[in-house]
mmCIF file of C-alpha atoms in Angstrom:
data_model
loop_
_atom_site.group_PDB
_atom_site.id
_atom_site.type_symbol
_atom_site.label_atom_id
_atom_site.label_comp_id
_atom_site.label_asym_id
_atom_site.label_seq_id
_atom_site.Cartn_x
_atom_site.Cartn_y
_atom_site.Cartn_z
ATOM 1 C CA MET A 1 12.936 -33.890 7.395
ATOM 2 C CA LEU A 2 13.795 -30.655 5.812
ATOM 3 C CA HIS A 3 16.524 -28.095 7.417
ATOM 4 C CA TYR A 4 16.371 -24.487 5.901
ATOM 5 C CA GLN A 5 18.412 -21.495 7.810
ATOM 6 C CA ILE A 6 16.999 -18.338 7.238
ATOM 7 C CA ALA A 7 19.575 -15.686 9.187
ATOM 8 C CA GLY A 8 21.282 -17.677 11.028
ATOM 9 C CA HIS A 9 18.217 -19.679 12.054
ATOM 10 C CA THR A 10 17.096 -23.112 11.274
ATOM 11 C CA VAL A 11 13.328 -24.274 10.252
ATOM 12 C CA ALA A 12 13.043 -27.696 10.156
ATOM 13 C CA ILE A 13 9.770 -29.466 7.709
ATOM 14 C CA GLU A 14 8.537 -32.287 8.248
ATOM 15 C CA THR A 15 7.665 -33.831 5.203
ATOM 16 C CA PRO A 16 6.036 -37.359 4.200
ATOM 17 C CA ASP A 17 8.190 -36.135 0.455
ATOM 18 C CA ALA A 18 10.700 -34.000 0.514
ATOM 19 C CA SER A 19 11.763 -33.670 -3.466
ATOM 20 C CA ALA A 20 7.902 -33.207 -3.824
ATOM 21 C CA THR A 21 8.051 -30.254 -0.288
ATOM 22 C CA ALA A 22 11.218 -28.726 -1.962
ATOM 23 C CA ALA A 23 9.485 -28.390 -5.476
ATOM 24 C CA LEU A 24 6.826 -26.376 -3.524
ATOM 25 C CA LEU A 25 9.831 -23.677 -2.556
ATOM 26 C CA PRO A 26 12.441 -23.425 -4.838
ATOM 27 C CA ASN A 27 13.501 -19.810 -3.471
ATOM 28 C CA PHE A 28 14.257 -21.311 -0.597
ATOM 29 C CA ASP A 29 17.336 -23.547 -2.610
ATOM 30 C CA LEU A 30 20.017 -21.602 -1.125
ATOM 31 C CA PHE A 31 18.883 -21.719 2.543
ATOM 32 C CA ARG A 32 18.424 -25.539 2.153
ATOM 33 C CA VAL A 33 21.293 -26.832 5.438
ATOM 34 C CA HIS A 34 21.626 -30.596 5.118
ATOM 35 C CA ASP A 35 20.943 -31.173 9.661
ATOM 36 C CA ALA A 36 20.476 -28.462 12.536
ATOM 37 C CA ALA A 37 23.514 -28.074 13.969
ATOM 38 C CA ASN A 38 22.615 -25.888 16.056
ATOM 39 C CA GLY A 39 18.600 -26.764 17.594
ATOM 40 C CA VAL A 40 15.981 -25.502 15.277
ATOM 41 C CA LEU A 41 13.905 -22.534 15.386
ATOM 42 C CA PHE A 42 10.144 -24.111 14.717
ATOM 43 C CA ARG A 43 9.679 -27.320 12.570
ATOM 44 C CA LEU A 44 6.605 -27.539 11.087
ATOM 45 C CA SER A 45 4.318 -30.931 10.269
ATOM 46 C CA GLY A 46 1.296 -31.133 7.356
ATOM 47 C CA ASP A 47 -1.378 -33.138 6.123
ATOM 48 C CA LEU A 48 -2.971 -33.193 9.827
ATOM 49 C CA PRO A 49 -7.034 -32.630 10.264
ATOM 50 C CA LEU A 50 -7.254 -29.306 11.662
ATOM 51 C CA ALA A 51 -10.638 -27.312 12.046
ATOM 52 C CA VAL A 52 -11.166 -23.704 12.558
ATOM 53 C CA PRO A 53 -12.169 -23.533 16.414
ATOM 54 C CA SER A 54 -15.834 -22.607 17.721
ATOM 55 C CA CYS A 55 -14.130 -19.599 19.847
ATOM 56 C CA PRO A 56 -14.587 -16.150 18.228
ATOM 57 C CA ARG A 57 -12.879 -15.009 15.934
ATOM 58 C CA TYR A 58 -9.372 -12.639 17.791
ATOM 59 C CA ASP A 59 -8.503 -10.890 14.867
ATOM 60 C CA SER A 60 -9.010 -11.375 11.032
ATOM 61 C CA PHE A 61 -7.384 -9.038 8.384
ATOM 62 C CA GLU A 62 -5.845 -9.220 4.335
ATOM 63 C CA TRP A 63 -2.827 -9.046 3.367
ATOM 64 C CA ASN A 64 -2.014 -9.440 -0.498
ATOM 65 C CA GLY A 65 -5.352 -9.886 -1.522
ATOM 66 C CA ILE A 66 -5.336 -12.968 0.858
ATOM 67 C CA GLN A 67 -7.526 -13.487 4.066
ATOM 68 C CA TYR A 68 -5.649 -14.300 7.361
ATOM 69 C CA GLU A 69 -8.653 -15.105 10.457
ATOM 70 C CA VAL A 70 -6.868 -14.914 13.425
ATOM 71 C CA TYR A 71 -8.167 -17.679 16.617
ATOM 72 C CA ASN A 72 -6.725 -17.245 20.341
ATOM 73 C CA THR A 73 -6.778 -20.680 21.818
ATOM 74 C CA PRO A 74 -5.687 -21.995 25.906
ATOM 75 C CA GLY A 75 -2.749 -24.158 23.742
ATOM 76 C CA GLY A 76 -1.795 -21.870 20.750
ATOM 77 C CA TRP A 77 -3.186 -20.216 17.773
ATOM 78 C CA THR A 78 -5.096 -21.153 14.478
ATOM 79 C CA ILE A 79 -4.539 -19.541 11.623
ATOM 80 C CA THR A 80 -6.939 -19.448 8.621
ATOM 81 C CA MET A 81 -5.914 -18.456 5.145
ATOM 82 C CA GLN A 82 -8.514 -17.920 2.566
ATOM 83 C CA LEU A 83 -7.992 -16.937 -1.401
ATOM 84 C CA ASN A 84 -10.663 -17.807 -3.353
ATOM 85 C CA ASN A 85 -12.284 -20.988 -2.260
ATOM 86 C CA CYS A 86 -9.793 -22.574 -1.027
ATOM 87 C CA LYS A 87 -8.889 -22.593 3.397
ATOM 88 C CA GLN A 88 -6.169 -23.974 4.866
ATOM 89 C CA VAL A 89 -5.124 -23.930 8.573
ATOM 90 C CA LEU A 90 -2.249 -23.035 10.673
ATOM 91 C CA TYR A 91 -2.495 -24.186 14.467
ATOM 92 C CA ALA A 92 1.178 -23.109 16.415
ATOM 93 C CA THR A 93 1.866 -23.154 20.545
ATOM 94 C CA HIS A 94 2.556 -19.922 21.983
ATOM 95 C CA ASP A 95 5.607 -20.457 21.969
ATOM 96 C CA TRP A 96 5.718 -21.071 17.892
ATOM 97 C CA GLN A 97 8.350 -23.858 17.548
ATOM 98 C CA HIS A 98 5.930 -26.398 16.639
ATOM 99 C CA ILE A 99 4.084 -25.558 13.779
ATOM 100 C CA TYR A 100 0.979 -28.017 11.650
ATOM 101 C CA THR A 101 -1.147 -27.119 9.558
ATOM 102 C CA ASP A 102 -3.456 -29.838 6.822
ATOM 103 C CA LEU A 103 -1.546 -28.830 3.778
ATOM 104 C CA SER A 104 -0.636 -32.382 2.171
ATOM 105 C CA LEU A 105 3.143 -29.442 1.652
ATOM 106 C CA VAL A 106 3.641 -32.397 -1.576
ATOM 107 C CA THR A 107 0.724 -30.421 -4.039
ATOM 108 C CA LYS A 108 1.826 -28.322 -6.233
ATOM 109 C CA ASN A 109 -1.181 -25.632 -5.723
ATOM 110 C CA GLU A 110 -0.632 -25.520 -2.166
ATOM 111 C CA ALA A 111 3.290 -22.865 -2.520
ATOM 112 C CA LEU A 112 1.625 -20.504 -1.802
ATOM 113 C CA PHE A 113 0.015 -21.056 1.795
ATOM 114 C CA LEU A 114 2.749 -22.984 2.848
ATOM 115 C CA ASN A 115 5.101 -19.739 1.340
ATOM 116 C CA ASN A 116 2.666 -17.590 3.800
ATOM 117 C CA PHE A 117 2.657 -19.613 6.600
ATOM 118 C CA LEU A 118 6.388 -20.046 6.702
ATOM 119 C CA VAL A 119 6.660 -16.021 7.016
ATOM 120 C CA MET A 120 3.836 -15.775 8.784
ATOM 121 C CA ALA A 121 6.204 -18.784 11.501
ATOM 122 C CA PHE A 122 9.351 -16.716 11.438
ATOM 123 C CA GLY A 123 8.292 -13.647 11.516
ATOM 124 C CA MET A 124 6.415 -14.510 15.032
ATOM 125 C CA ALA A 125 9.277 -17.800 16.454
ATOM 126 C CA SER A 126 12.445 -15.213 16.025
ATOM 127 C CA ALA A 127 10.833 -12.710 17.757
ATOM 128 C CA PRO A 128 12.744 -13.990 20.436
ATOM 129 C CA VAL A 129 15.524 -13.918 19.238
ATOM 130 C CA LYS A 130 16.459 -9.863 18.464
ATOM 131 C CA THR A 131 15.806 -10.751 14.654
ATOM 132 C CA VAL A 132 13.259 -8.927 12.930
ATOM 133 C CA LYS A 133 11.077 -9.751 9.520
ATOM 134 C CA MET A 134 11.258 -6.356 7.762
ATOM 135 C CA HIS A 135 9.560 -5.119 4.724
ATOM 136 C CA ALA A 136 11.565 -2.971 3.142
ATOM 137 C CA SER A 137 14.090 -2.389 -0.099
ATOM 138 C CA VAL A 138 17.582 -3.374 0.551
ATOM 139 C CA ILE A 139 21.084 -2.113 -1.202
ATOM 140 C CA GLU A 140 24.034 -3.283 -0.685
ATOM 141 C CA ALA A 141 27.778 -1.050 -1.153
ATOM 142 C CA ASP A 142 30.597 -1.597 0.216
ATOM 143 C CA GLY A 143 29.646 -5.115 2.570
ATOM 144 C CA LYS A 144 27.352 -2.553 3.996
ATOM 145 C CA VAL A 145 23.323 -1.696 3.172
ATOM 146 C CA LEU A 146 20.797 0.882 3.719
ATOM 147 C CA LEU A 147 17.388 -0.215 4.064
ATOM 148 C CA PHE A 148 14.654 1.947 2.437
ATOM 149 C CA LEU A 149 10.742 2.078 4.427
ATOM 150 C CA GLY A 150 7.912 3.473 3.955
ATOM 151 C CA LYS A 151 4.112 2.949 2.650
ATOM 152 C CA SER A 152 3.620 0.258 -0.716
ATOM 153 C CA GLY A 153 4.159 2.714 -3.193
ATOM 154 C CA THR A 154 6.136 5.220 -1.410
ATOM 155 C CA GLY A 155 8.876 5.005 -3.785
ATOM 156 C CA LYS A 156 10.891 1.773 -1.994
ATOM 157 C CA SER A 157 11.879 -0.235 -4.850
ATOM 158 C CA THR A 158 12.489 2.340 -7.185
ATOM 159 C CA HIS A 159 14.923 4.596 -5.198
ATOM 160 C CA SER A 160 17.069 0.566 -5.383
ATOM 161 C CA ARG A 161 16.897 0.295 -8.960
ATOM 162 C CA LEU A 162 17.901 3.787 -8.962
ATOM 163 C CA TRP A 163 21.294 2.972 -6.689
ATOM 164 C CA GLN A 164 21.541 0.239 -9.588
ATOM 165 C CA GLU A 165 20.937 2.547 -11.672
ATOM 166 C CA PHE A 166 23.723 5.584 -10.327
ATOM 167 C CA VAL A 167 25.756 3.958 -8.610
ATOM 168 C CA PRO A 168 28.781 1.458 -9.315
ATOM 169 C CA ASP A 169 29.187 -1.824 -8.009
ATOM 170 C CA CYS A 170 26.242 -2.096 -5.340
ATOM 171 C CA ALA A 171 23.313 -4.387 -5.448
ATOM 172 C CA LEU A 172 19.624 -5.889 -4.271
ATOM 173 C CA LEU A 173 20.097 -7.888 -1.604
ATOM 174 C CA ASN A 174 16.549 -8.125 -1.352
ATOM 175 C CA ASP A 175 13.481 -5.794 -2.349
ATOM 176 C CA ASP A 176 10.957 -6.395 -0.269
ATOM 177 C CA GLU A 177 10.934 -8.512 3.046
ATOM 178 C CA PRO A 178 14.324 -8.957 4.097
ATOM 179 C CA VAL A 179 15.649 -9.979 8.546
ATOM 180 C CA VAL A 180 16.923 -7.599 10.376
ATOM 181 C CA ARG A 181 18.807 -8.707 14.124
ATOM 182 C CA LEU A 182 20.780 -7.733 16.739
ATOM 183 C CA CYS A 183 23.363 -10.230 16.721
ATOM 184 C CA SER A 184 25.315 -11.193 19.633
ATOM 185 C CA ASN A 185 28.278 -9.478 19.229
ATOM 186 C CA GLY A 186 26.627 -5.592 19.317
ATOM 187 C CA MET A 187 26.397 -5.651 15.075
ATOM 188 C CA VAL A 188 23.107 -5.588 13.402
ATOM 189 C CA ARG A 189 23.260 -6.961 10.113
ATOM 190 C CA VAL A 190 20.682 -7.864 7.492
ATOM 191 C CA PHE A 191 20.092 -11.471 6.404
ATOM 192 C CA GLY A 192 18.541 -12.025 2.736
ATOM 193 C CA THR A 193 15.208 -14.731 2.417
ATOM 194 C CA PRO A 194 13.953 -16.561 0.401
ATOM 195 C CA TRP A 195 10.750 -13.754 0.159
ATOM 196 C CA SER A 196 11.333 -10.309 -1.640
ATOM 197 C CA GLY A 197 7.886 -9.511 -2.345
ATOM 198 C CA LYS A 198 7.166 -8.888 -6.335
ATOM 199 C CA THR A 199 10.730 -9.418 -7.244
ATOM 200 C CA PRO A 200 12.393 -12.702 -7.225
ATOM 201 C CA CYS A 201 16.344 -11.574 -4.931
ATOM 202 C CA TYR A 202 16.366 -14.941 -2.872
ATOM 203 C CA LYS A 203 19.853 -14.240 -1.632
ATOM 204 C CA ASN A 204 21.201 -15.891 0.937
ATOM 205 C CA ARG A 205 24.077 -13.857 2.027
ATOM 206 C CA SER A 206 24.309 -10.671 5.257
ATOM 207 C CA ALA A 207 25.891 -6.682 5.440
ATOM 208 C CA GLU A 208 25.998 -4.619 8.704
ATOM 209 C CA VAL A 209 23.376 -2.287 8.144
ATOM 210 C CA ALA A 210 24.328 1.316 8.073
ATOM 211 C CA ALA A 211 21.111 3.247 8.004
ATOM 212 C CA PHE A 212 17.368 2.827 7.736
ATOM 213 C CA VAL A 213 15.724 5.226 5.874
ATOM 214 C CA HIS A 214 12.651 5.949 5.381
ATOM 215 C CA LEU A 215 11.566 6.770 2.370
ATOM 216 C CA TYR A 216 8.161 9.899 1.784
ATOM 217 C CA GLN A 217 7.723 11.587 -2.043
ATOM 218 C CA HIS A 218 7.943 14.799 -1.940
ATOM 219 C CA HIS A 219 8.966 18.008 -5.326
ATOM 220 C CA GLU A 220 11.602 18.085 -3.056
ATOM 221 C CA ASN A 221 14.770 15.959 -1.847
ATOM 222 C CA LYS A 222 15.794 16.544 1.742
ATOM 223 C CA LEU A 223 17.164 14.208 4.188
ATOM 224 C CA THR A 224 16.667 14.660 7.926
ATOM 225 C CA GLN A 225 18.370 12.070 10.885
ATOM 226 C CA GLN A 226 15.091 10.956 12.835
ATOM 227 C CA LYS A 227 15.401 10.844 17.797
ATOM 228 C CA GLY A 228 13.168 8.792 20.385
ATOM 229 C CA LEU A 229 9.311 8.932 19.042
ATOM 230 C CA ALA A 230 10.082 9.877 15.573
ATOM 231 C CA ALA A 231 12.478 6.731 14.738
ATOM 232 C CA ILE A 232 11.091 4.192 16.651
ATOM 233 C CA SER A 233 7.603 4.635 14.556
ATOM 234 C CA SER A 234 9.489 4.420 11.078
ATOM 235 C CA LEU A 235 10.727 0.705 12.053
ATOM 236 C CA LEU A 236 8.063 -0.144 13.642
ATOM 237 C CA GLN A 237 5.595 1.132 10.860
ATOM 238 C CA SER A 238 7.822 -1.549 8.802
ATOM 239 C CA ALA A 239 8.768 -4.155 11.212
ATOM 240 C CA SER A 240 6.484 -7.190 10.966
ATOM 241 C CA VAL A 241 4.108 -7.343 13.639
ATOM 242 C CA MET A 242 1.293 -10.119 15.028
ATOM 243 C CA ARG A 243 -0.553 -7.209 15.644
ATOM 244 C CA ALA A 244 -3.372 -9.706 17.865
ATOM 245 C CA ASN A 245 -0.325 -10.876 19.840
ATOM 246 C CA SER A 246 0.044 -8.165 22.349
ATOM 247 C CA HIS A 247 4.143 -10.099 23.577
ATOM 248 C CA ASN A 248 4.581 -10.413 19.628
ATOM 249 C CA LYS A 249 4.768 -6.870 19.641
ATOM 250 C CA GLU A 250 6.812 -6.235 22.347
ATOM 251 C CA LEU A 251 9.776 -7.994 21.677
ATOM 252 C CA ILE A 252 10.093 -5.959 18.567
ATOM 253 C CA THR A 253 9.265 -3.088 20.090
ATOM 254 C CA TYR A 254 12.402 -3.711 22.661
ATOM 255 C CA THR A 255 14.490 -5.237 19.500
ATOM 256 C CA LEU A 256 14.116 -2.770 17.978
ATOM 257 C CA SER A 257 14.805 0.044 21.171
ATOM 258 C CA ASP A 258 18.638 -1.945 21.032
ATOM 259 C CA ILE A 259 18.765 -1.647 17.462
ATOM 260 C CA LEU A 260 18.400 1.799 17.219
ATOM 261 C CA LYS A 261 21.281 2.889 19.486
ATOM 262 C CA ARG A 262 23.708 0.976 17.894
ATOM 263 C CA THR A 263 22.451 2.682 14.383
ATOM 264 C CA PRO A 264 20.953 5.824 12.868
ATOM 265 C CA VAL A 265 17.297 6.218 11.245
ATOM 266 C CA TYR A 266 16.557 9.304 7.867
ATOM 267 C CA ARG A 267 13.685 10.702 6.393
ATOM 268 C CA LEU A 268 13.974 10.984 3.234
ATOM 269 C CA ASP A 269 11.755 13.378 1.248
ATOM 270 C CA CYS A 270 12.307 12.692 -2.223
ATOM 271 C CA ARG A 271 11.721 13.177 -6.527
ATOM 272 C CA PRO A 272 12.755 9.652 -7.817
ATOM 273 C CA ASP A 273 16.589 11.643 -9.121
ATOM 274 C CA ARG A 274 19.609 11.028 -8.620
ATOM 275 C CA GLU A 275 19.651 13.841 -6.522
ATOM 276 C CA ALA A 276 17.929 11.847 -4.055
ATOM 277 C CA VAL A 277 20.525 8.470 -4.437
ATOM 278 C CA SER A 278 23.528 10.636 -3.710
ATOM 279 C CA LEU A 279 21.662 11.896 -0.628
ATOM 280 C CA THR A 280 21.717 8.434 0.709
ATOM 281 C CA GLU A 281 25.049 7.105 -1.301
ATOM 282 C CA GLN A 282 26.412 10.203 1.867
ATOM 283 C CA LEU A 283 25.226 7.815 4.836
ATOM 284 C CA LEU A 284 27.217 4.461 3.005
ATOM 285 C CA GLU A 285 29.867 7.246 2.924
ATOM 286 C CA ARG A 286 29.510 8.601 6.462
ATOM 287 C CA SER A 287 29.475 4.855 8.109
ATOM 288 C CA ALA A 288 32.857 4.203 6.272
ATOM 289 C CA LEU A 289 34.735 6.659 9.135
#
């Protein structure tokens, strides 16, 4: 059994060869723990003869060049993932606590499938415990972080890079797939994860969230605080939500609404320059007051 702790939640992988499976997940190395002392968020087992259901597809979508198909059956969810001529299958109980796959968990060419199944399972299984995986680039300075949100190509990574160029003693915490958690003490924290898009930034650390900043490309730099529907819409656009599962979307929406009561959201219309960085730098200064 392999155990990994992500954002304070432990996931377990039942495998015939722990060393071989761990070798498929080098980005998980810093998150590995010896046991599940605080319980397990979900358990994944592999090398099972899973078949695609005969019922109609519930949903299908493409993400990063990979085709997904979703089937909702009486016992749980079946999800297929196809890349070129290779198709793999995952089955999850409706509560996402028990997950099964036809992956052997020991073959080298399974690494991409395994990573994607794990990130999907984590997003679904953690939703009931006030945890949301988001698409964002995260900069940390003075023990707090800013999450830069926006559509692909908007400039999230560019803005983080400019921060590192112009602001002393700041660091990239994650560049694409951090996890935000509303903790039991009411604090909103962001956690590094074993996933970070195209940037290999896999840090097992966390920090308090100072603000969320939704970026829009513009010829002028302007920072505006968002409220109400505009604020929740910004967060929902960047949250990982399984659109085929209305209960998952409801849980995520409730968590984001609670987060908004504690943490501000801003809109940044910007150019990729030092002045734009200066505007967001003020947000960390305000949070320290």
